[in-house]
Rosetta silent file (secondary structure, phi, psi, omega in degrees, C-alpha in Angstrom):
SEQUENCE: MKRLFLFALASTLVAGAVSAQDTEDKSKRPSPPATTTQTIDGGVTVSIDYSQPAVKGRTIGKEIAPYGQVWRTGANEATVFTVSAPVTIEGKTLAAGKYDLFTIPTDGKWTIILNSELTTPDGKPTWGAYTYHEAKDVLRVDVPSGKSPSFAERMTFTVAKNGKVSLTWGDKQVDFHVAKG
SCORE:     score description
SCORE:     0.000 S_00000001
   1 L     0.000  -39.778  179.604   26.981  129.634   75.171 S_00000001
   2 H   -62.102  -41.045  178.926   26.161  125.946   74.798 S_00000001
   3 H   -63.032  -41.522  179.236   28.977  125.047   77.233 S_00000001
   4 H   -62.612  -42.497  177.827   27.667  127.542   79.764 S_00000001
   5 H   -62.023  -46.176 -179.613   24.184  126.024   79.516 S_00000001
   6 H   -63.280  -40.412  177.458   25.552  122.473   79.957 S_00000001
   7 H   -62.073  -45.437  179.868   27.635  123.579   82.941 S_00000001
   8 H   -63.473  -40.728  178.559   24.601  125.229   84.571 S_00000001
   9 H   -63.948  -46.141  179.305   22.472  122.129   83.934 S_00000001
  10 H   -62.195  -42.177  179.058   25.113  119.793   85.398 S_00000001
  11 H   -61.578  -41.006  179.234   25.531  122.033   88.465 S_00000001
  12 H   -64.857  -42.802  179.431   21.777  122.018   89.061 S_00000001
  13 H   -63.678  -44.294  178.922   21.586  118.220   88.813 S_00000001
  14 H   -63.258  -45.923  179.477   24.492  117.735   91.234 S_00000001
  15 H   -60.376  -40.437  178.013   23.030  120.237   93.712 S_00000001
  16 H   -64.185  -39.923  179.152   19.666  118.444   93.526 S_00000001
  17 H   -66.168  -42.931  178.365   21.304  115.054   94.190 S_00000001
  18 H   -63.533  -42.795  179.098   23.213  116.403   97.200 S_00000001
  19 H   -62.301  -40.017  178.845   20.060  118.022   98.550 S_00000001
  20 H   -63.772  -38.286  177.980   18.154  114.728   98.147 S_00000001
  21 H   -64.000  -39.911 -177.589   20.877  112.916  100.128 S_00000001
  22 H   -65.486  -30.762 -176.038   20.624  115.483  102.920 S_00000001
  23 L  -104.194    6.830 -177.460   16.856  115.000  103.273 S_00000001
  24 L   -58.626  144.544  177.024   16.793  111.240  102.685 S_00000001
  25 L   -78.114  107.194 -175.950   14.655  109.155  105.050 S_00000001
  26 H   -60.947  -26.498 -178.257   17.282  107.256  107.048 S_00000001
  27 H   -70.144  -13.981 -179.080   14.773  104.541  108.019 S_00000001
  28 H   -97.885    6.159  179.105   14.614  103.405  104.363 S_00000001
  29 L   -74.216  154.565  175.698   18.345  102.743  104.042 S_00000001
  30 L   -60.140  -32.034  175.297   19.636   99.177  103.559 S_00000001
  31 L  -108.793   95.988 -172.401   21.458   99.617  106.890 S_00000001
  32 L   -68.337  154.334  178.158   18.763  101.112  109.149 S_00000001
  33 E   -73.998  153.402  176.569   19.539  103.613  111.906 S_00000001
  34 E  -149.936  154.651  175.685   19.506  102.547  115.559 S_00000001
  35 E  -139.796  139.609  170.882   20.134  104.160  118.922 S_00000001
  36 E  -127.057  136.772 -178.941   20.783  102.658  122.316 S_00000001
  37 E  -138.542  137.943  178.174   20.750  104.758  125.484 S_00000001
  38 E  -149.717  137.808  169.949   21.265  103.768  129.111 S_00000001
  39 E   -91.324  111.871 -175.184   21.865  105.639  132.344 S_00000001
  40 L   -84.350  169.427  176.092   24.601  103.563  133.917 S_00000001
  41 L   -51.146  133.805 -176.563   25.471  103.164  137.594 S_00000001
  42 L    99.054   -5.586  173.645   26.666  106.557  138.821 S_00000001
  43 L    85.191   10.538  179.648   24.057  108.472  136.812 S_00000001
  44 L   -89.195  131.835  176.433   25.960  108.903  133.534 S_00000001
  45 E   -91.715  127.683  177.677   23.905  108.565  130.346 S_00000001
  46 E  -113.768  129.240 -179.557   25.623  106.643  127.543 S_00000001
  47 E  -133.408  140.113  176.857   24.136  106.820  124.055 S_00000001
  48 E  -129.078  121.648 -179.301   25.235  105.231  120.779 S_00000001
  49 E  -112.690  119.168 -171.110   23.717  106.406  117.488 S_00000001
  50 E  -152.247  173.525  171.375   24.621  104.147  114.555 S_00000001
  51 E  -114.553  147.945 -170.324   23.435  102.333  111.443 S_00000001
  52 L  -103.489   93.528  174.991   23.103   98.533  111.396 S_00000001
  53 L   -68.339  154.752  177.448   24.902   96.782  108.543 S_00000001
  54 E  -104.254  151.943  179.109   23.905   93.175  107.813 S_00000001
  55 L   -68.255  -45.888  177.832   26.296   90.258  107.431 S_00000001
  56 L    52.648   41.021  176.489   24.542   88.998  104.250 S_00000001
  57 L    77.710    2.024 -179.701   26.665   85.840  104.075 S_00000001
  58 L   -86.699  165.407  179.821   29.953   87.758  104.143 S_00000001
  59 L  -101.479  121.898  175.812   32.866   87.065  106.473 S_00000001
  60 E   -66.873  132.266 -177.305   33.626   89.647  109.167 S_00000001
  61 L    99.726  -14.536  178.321   37.315   90.457  108.988 S_00000001
  62 L  -122.140  -81.356 -177.630   37.507   89.769  105.256 S_00000001
  63 L   -73.993  -27.592  177.089   34.684   91.074  103.032 S_00000001
  64 E  -132.125  147.201 -176.980   33.309   93.381  105.753 S_00000001
  65 L    46.914   61.664 -174.999   35.104   95.156  108.601 S_00000001
  66 L   -57.313  134.329  178.718   38.523   94.001  107.293 S_00000001
  67 L   -58.985  139.250  175.898   40.976   92.941  109.977 S_00000001
  68 L    82.351    2.467 -178.802   43.782   95.395  110.696 S_00000001
  69 L  -121.139  147.186  175.392   42.019   98.419  109.156 S_00000001
  70 L   -62.085  130.495  179.974   40.154  101.335  110.729 S_00000001
  71 E  -123.800  142.830 -177.682   36.444  100.618  110.376 S_00000001
  72 L   -69.678   -9.669  176.725   33.577  103.072  110.897 S_00000001
  73 L    58.399   59.997 -179.722   31.828  100.479  113.092 S_00000001
  74 L   148.775 -150.957  178.586   28.484  100.653  111.403 S_00000001
  75 L  -139.538  166.386  177.478   27.238  101.962  108.095 S_00000001
  76 L    62.381 -131.492  179.202   26.490  105.332  106.526 S_00000001
  77 L   -63.222  159.181  177.880   27.544  108.224  108.808 S_00000001
  78 L   -61.631  148.353  176.571   30.107  107.469  111.492 S_00000001
  79 E   -69.051  136.028 -179.015   28.737  105.983  114.717 S_00000001
  80 E  -110.364  125.859  179.917   28.361  108.622  117.459 S_00000001
  81 E  -109.622  123.436 -175.618   29.146  107.718  121.081 S_00000001
  82 E  -125.195  136.137  172.903   27.885  110.225  123.679 S_00000001
  83 E  -126.956  138.509 -174.411   28.451  110.451  127.442 S_00000001
  84 L   -83.292  -11.238 -178.410   26.689  112.996  129.668 S_00000001
  85 L  -151.945  166.359  177.964   29.521  113.274  132.221 S_00000001
  86 L   -58.681  141.644 -179.249   33.213  112.353  132.493 S_00000001
  87 E  -137.796  172.872  165.071   33.781  108.581  132.394 S_00000001
  88 E  -117.270  143.382  174.409   36.495  105.994  132.224 S_00000001
  89 E  -121.841  115.962 -175.293   36.551  103.409  129.468 S_00000001
  90 L    49.842   38.310  176.202   38.593  100.366  130.365 S_00000001
  91 L    87.577   -6.457  179.688   40.302  102.604  132.947 S_00000001
  92 E   -99.862  138.708 -175.056   41.127  105.494  130.569 S_00000001
  93 E   -76.223  139.111  176.326   39.559  108.926  131.165 S_00000001
  94 E  -137.193  129.049  178.372   37.107  110.454  128.684 S_00000001
  95 L   -71.321  155.907  173.943   35.490  113.898  129.027 S_00000001
  96 L   -57.706  145.054  177.012   31.732  114.332  128.681 S_00000001
  97 E   147.106 -170.474  179.303   30.688  114.884  125.075 S_00000001
  98 E  -109.010  142.277 -178.646   30.095  113.371  121.654 S_00000001
  99 E  -143.413  146.964  168.701   32.652  111.312  119.759 S_00000001
 100 E   -77.128  138.376 -179.777   32.813  109.324  116.541 S_00000001
 101 E  -107.798  121.700  175.652   33.368  105.648  117.325 S_00000001
 102 E  -122.503  164.630  173.858   35.707  103.648  115.117 S_00000001
 103 E  -140.205  160.926  167.480   37.327  100.261  115.622 S_00000001
 104 E  -121.583  100.047 -179.762   40.237   98.268  114.277 S_00000001
 105 E   -76.358  143.095  168.989   39.051   94.651  114.269 S_00000001
 106 L  -142.459  170.990  179.205   41.540   91.791  114.425 S_00000001
 107 L   -75.467  109.144  177.563   41.186   88.122  115.215 S_00000001
 108 L   105.713  -23.595  175.296   40.983   87.966  119.021 S_00000001
 109 E  -153.371  153.475  174.553   40.963   91.695  119.869 S_00000001
 110 E  -126.285  143.895  173.023   39.495   94.946  118.646 S_00000001
 111 E   -95.043  122.276  175.966   40.810   98.462  119.190 S_00000001
 112 E   -90.537  128.415 -178.268   38.034  100.851  120.271 S_00000001
 113 E  -123.766  127.703  170.755   38.702  104.407  119.037 S_00000001
 114 E  -111.869  128.455 -169.728   36.839  107.557  120.098 S_00000001
 115 E  -126.975  141.072 -174.010   37.559  110.497  117.822 S_00000001
 116 L   -87.134   -2.940 -177.184   36.635  114.164  118.201 S_00000001
 117 L   -88.272   93.522 -175.066   36.054  114.959  114.511 S_00000001
 118 L   -90.660  -17.126 -178.850   32.242  114.887  114.286 S_00000001
 119 E  -135.883  158.095  174.471   31.778  116.952  111.140 S_00000001
 120 L   -79.790  169.350  179.683   33.453  117.526  107.806 S_00000001
 121 L   -55.648  -25.797  179.204   34.877  120.976  106.987 S_00000001
 122 L   -91.448   11.103  173.091   31.511  121.896  105.406 S_00000001
 123 L    87.478    5.230  179.424   29.649  121.048  108.635 S_00000001
 124 L   -89.344  156.505  177.523   28.133  117.697  107.588 S_00000001
 125 E   -59.057  145.479  177.060   28.381  114.529  109.720 S_00000001
 126 L   -63.396  149.242 -174.267   31.513  112.492  109.072 S_00000001
 127 L  -117.919   97.288  175.583   30.863  109.604  106.724 S_00000001
 128 H    60.310 -159.492 -177.484   32.459  106.360  107.777 S_00000001
 129 H   -76.175   -6.892 -179.540   36.187  105.774  107.835 S_00000001
 130 H   -66.307  -23.935 -178.565   36.624  107.961  104.748 S_00000001
 131 H  -110.342   15.547 -179.017   36.746  111.030  106.992 S_00000001
 132 L   -76.146  132.345  174.791   38.788  109.467  109.819 S_00000001
 133 L  -128.984  113.441 -176.758   41.858  111.389  110.999 S_00000001
 134 H   -55.485  -32.058 -179.221   43.990  109.657  113.613 S_00000001
 135 H   -60.538  -19.376 -179.023   45.223  113.033  114.926 S_00000001
 136 H   -94.003    4.189  177.620   41.690  113.614  116.291 S_00000001
 137 E   -64.500  134.735  175.320   41.683  110.430  118.432 S_00000001
 138 E  -111.984  -16.410  179.389   40.956  111.145  122.097 S_00000001
 139 E  -158.401  137.662  173.215   40.902  107.559  123.355 S_00000001
 140 E  -137.424  131.206  173.733   42.058  104.128  122.183 S_00000001
 141 E  -138.938  143.430  174.495   41.678  100.874  124.086 S_00000001
 142 E   -96.861  132.758  178.618   42.250   97.272  123.070 S_00000001
 143 E  -133.272  149.417  178.486   39.616   94.772  124.174 S_00000001
 144 E   -69.733  149.839  171.391   39.254   91.056  123.527 S_00000001
 145 E  -109.902  149.331 -179.133   36.688   89.853  121.025 S_00000001
 146 E  -137.399 -171.690  179.496   34.782   86.679  121.558 S_00000001
 147 E   -88.310  132.365  177.341   32.049   84.515  120.152 S_00000001
 148 E   -69.164  144.644  178.828   28.524   85.885  120.345 S_00000001
 149 E   -63.958  -24.187  175.609   26.031   83.678  122.235 S_00000001
 150 E  -149.639  154.350 -178.138   23.809   83.760  119.130 S_00000001
 151 E   -67.981  132.321  178.120   24.218   84.869  115.530 S_00000001
 152 E  -118.167  108.009 -179.767   23.239   88.510  114.914 S_00000001
 153 E   -61.162  -42.419  179.156   22.559   89.307  111.236 S_00000001
 154 E  -102.489  137.899  176.465   22.511   93.067  111.966 S_00000001
 155 E   -60.809  133.963 -177.420   25.214   94.788  113.998 S_00000001
 156 E  -138.404  135.841  171.244   23.780   95.767  117.376 S_00000001
 157 E  -103.740  142.897  168.610   25.053   97.779  120.331 S_00000001
 158 E  -132.764  150.763  175.520   23.705   97.345  123.870 S_00000001
 159 E  -127.499  120.763  179.799   24.598   99.234  127.030 S_00000001
 160 L   -88.437  159.293  179.552   23.937   97.538  130.370 S_00000001
 161 L   -55.406  -33.244 -179.201   23.159   99.347  133.628 S_00000001
 162 L   -80.366    2.188  176.512   26.594   98.296  134.955 S_00000001
 163 L    94.169    3.005  178.378   28.301  100.114  132.031 S_00000001
 164 E   -77.048  118.965  176.126   29.114   97.085  129.886 S_00000001
 165 E   -99.946  128.122  179.985   28.874   98.102  126.223 S_00000001
 166 E  -122.962  133.218  170.528   28.500   95.168  123.817 S_00000001
 167 E  -108.882  120.236  175.655   28.775   95.119  120.063 S_00000001
 168 E  -119.401  138.275 -179.327   27.348   91.916  118.587 S_00000001
 169 E  -164.463  128.714 -175.743   27.478   91.107  114.908 S_00000001
 170 E    59.959 -128.775  176.937   27.529   87.807  113.095 S_00000001
 171 E  -101.801   15.769 -177.755   29.229   85.398  115.470 S_00000001
 172 E  -102.174  147.484  169.751   31.363   88.167  117.081 S_00000001
 173 E  -139.813  131.349  179.214   30.938   89.971  120.378 S_00000001
 174 E  -127.224  124.270 -177.770   33.126   92.835  121.560 S_00000001
 175 E  -118.793  144.089  167.604   32.641   94.296  125.059 S_00000001
 176 E  -144.014  158.866 -172.421   34.108   97.316  126.796 S_00000001
 177 E  -111.980  133.105  176.765   33.283   98.917  130.144 S_00000001
 178 E  -113.419  132.845  178.423   32.231  102.486  130.842 S_00000001
 179 E  -136.419  152.792  177.331   32.222  103.810  134.411 S_00000001
 180 E   -57.026  134.678 -175.807   31.545  107.192  135.996 S_00000001
 181 L   -81.520    0.000    0.000   34.800  109.182  135.980 S_00000001
């Protein structure tokens, strides 16, 4: 009977912790949420919903966003990239819809990955690279990385009217181009 009571107590505590995570105020996280949205030339709306990790004195490619490994490209839940109509990204076709955005950073180039697995089997948003499955990739492009014009402590995405998407973080800048398909 004592074991049954302890099991029930432990189950209740775990369920309460999971429920608290589900209702947590995202604005109070160490890596705050951000969204950028732009209607690019051709009338397509591009939106990126992500969390902004900070550099905090670490080296990109080593202590954070390790070179040669799939990275969730943000913090917390996977970054979501949405397009309202078919587009091309660096010349490759992408259907309208929502996609998780991952990258593989390396010195000099980054691989941009758009993946169709937006939820876990239990219906929750995917959480970083821990839930990444390469079989669900719908688009991969390699783009050069360069030096950012100014240091950005927090990772930031921007989308320009001409379709240029820029990720700036630390002293890095990675750009790719989105155009109406």
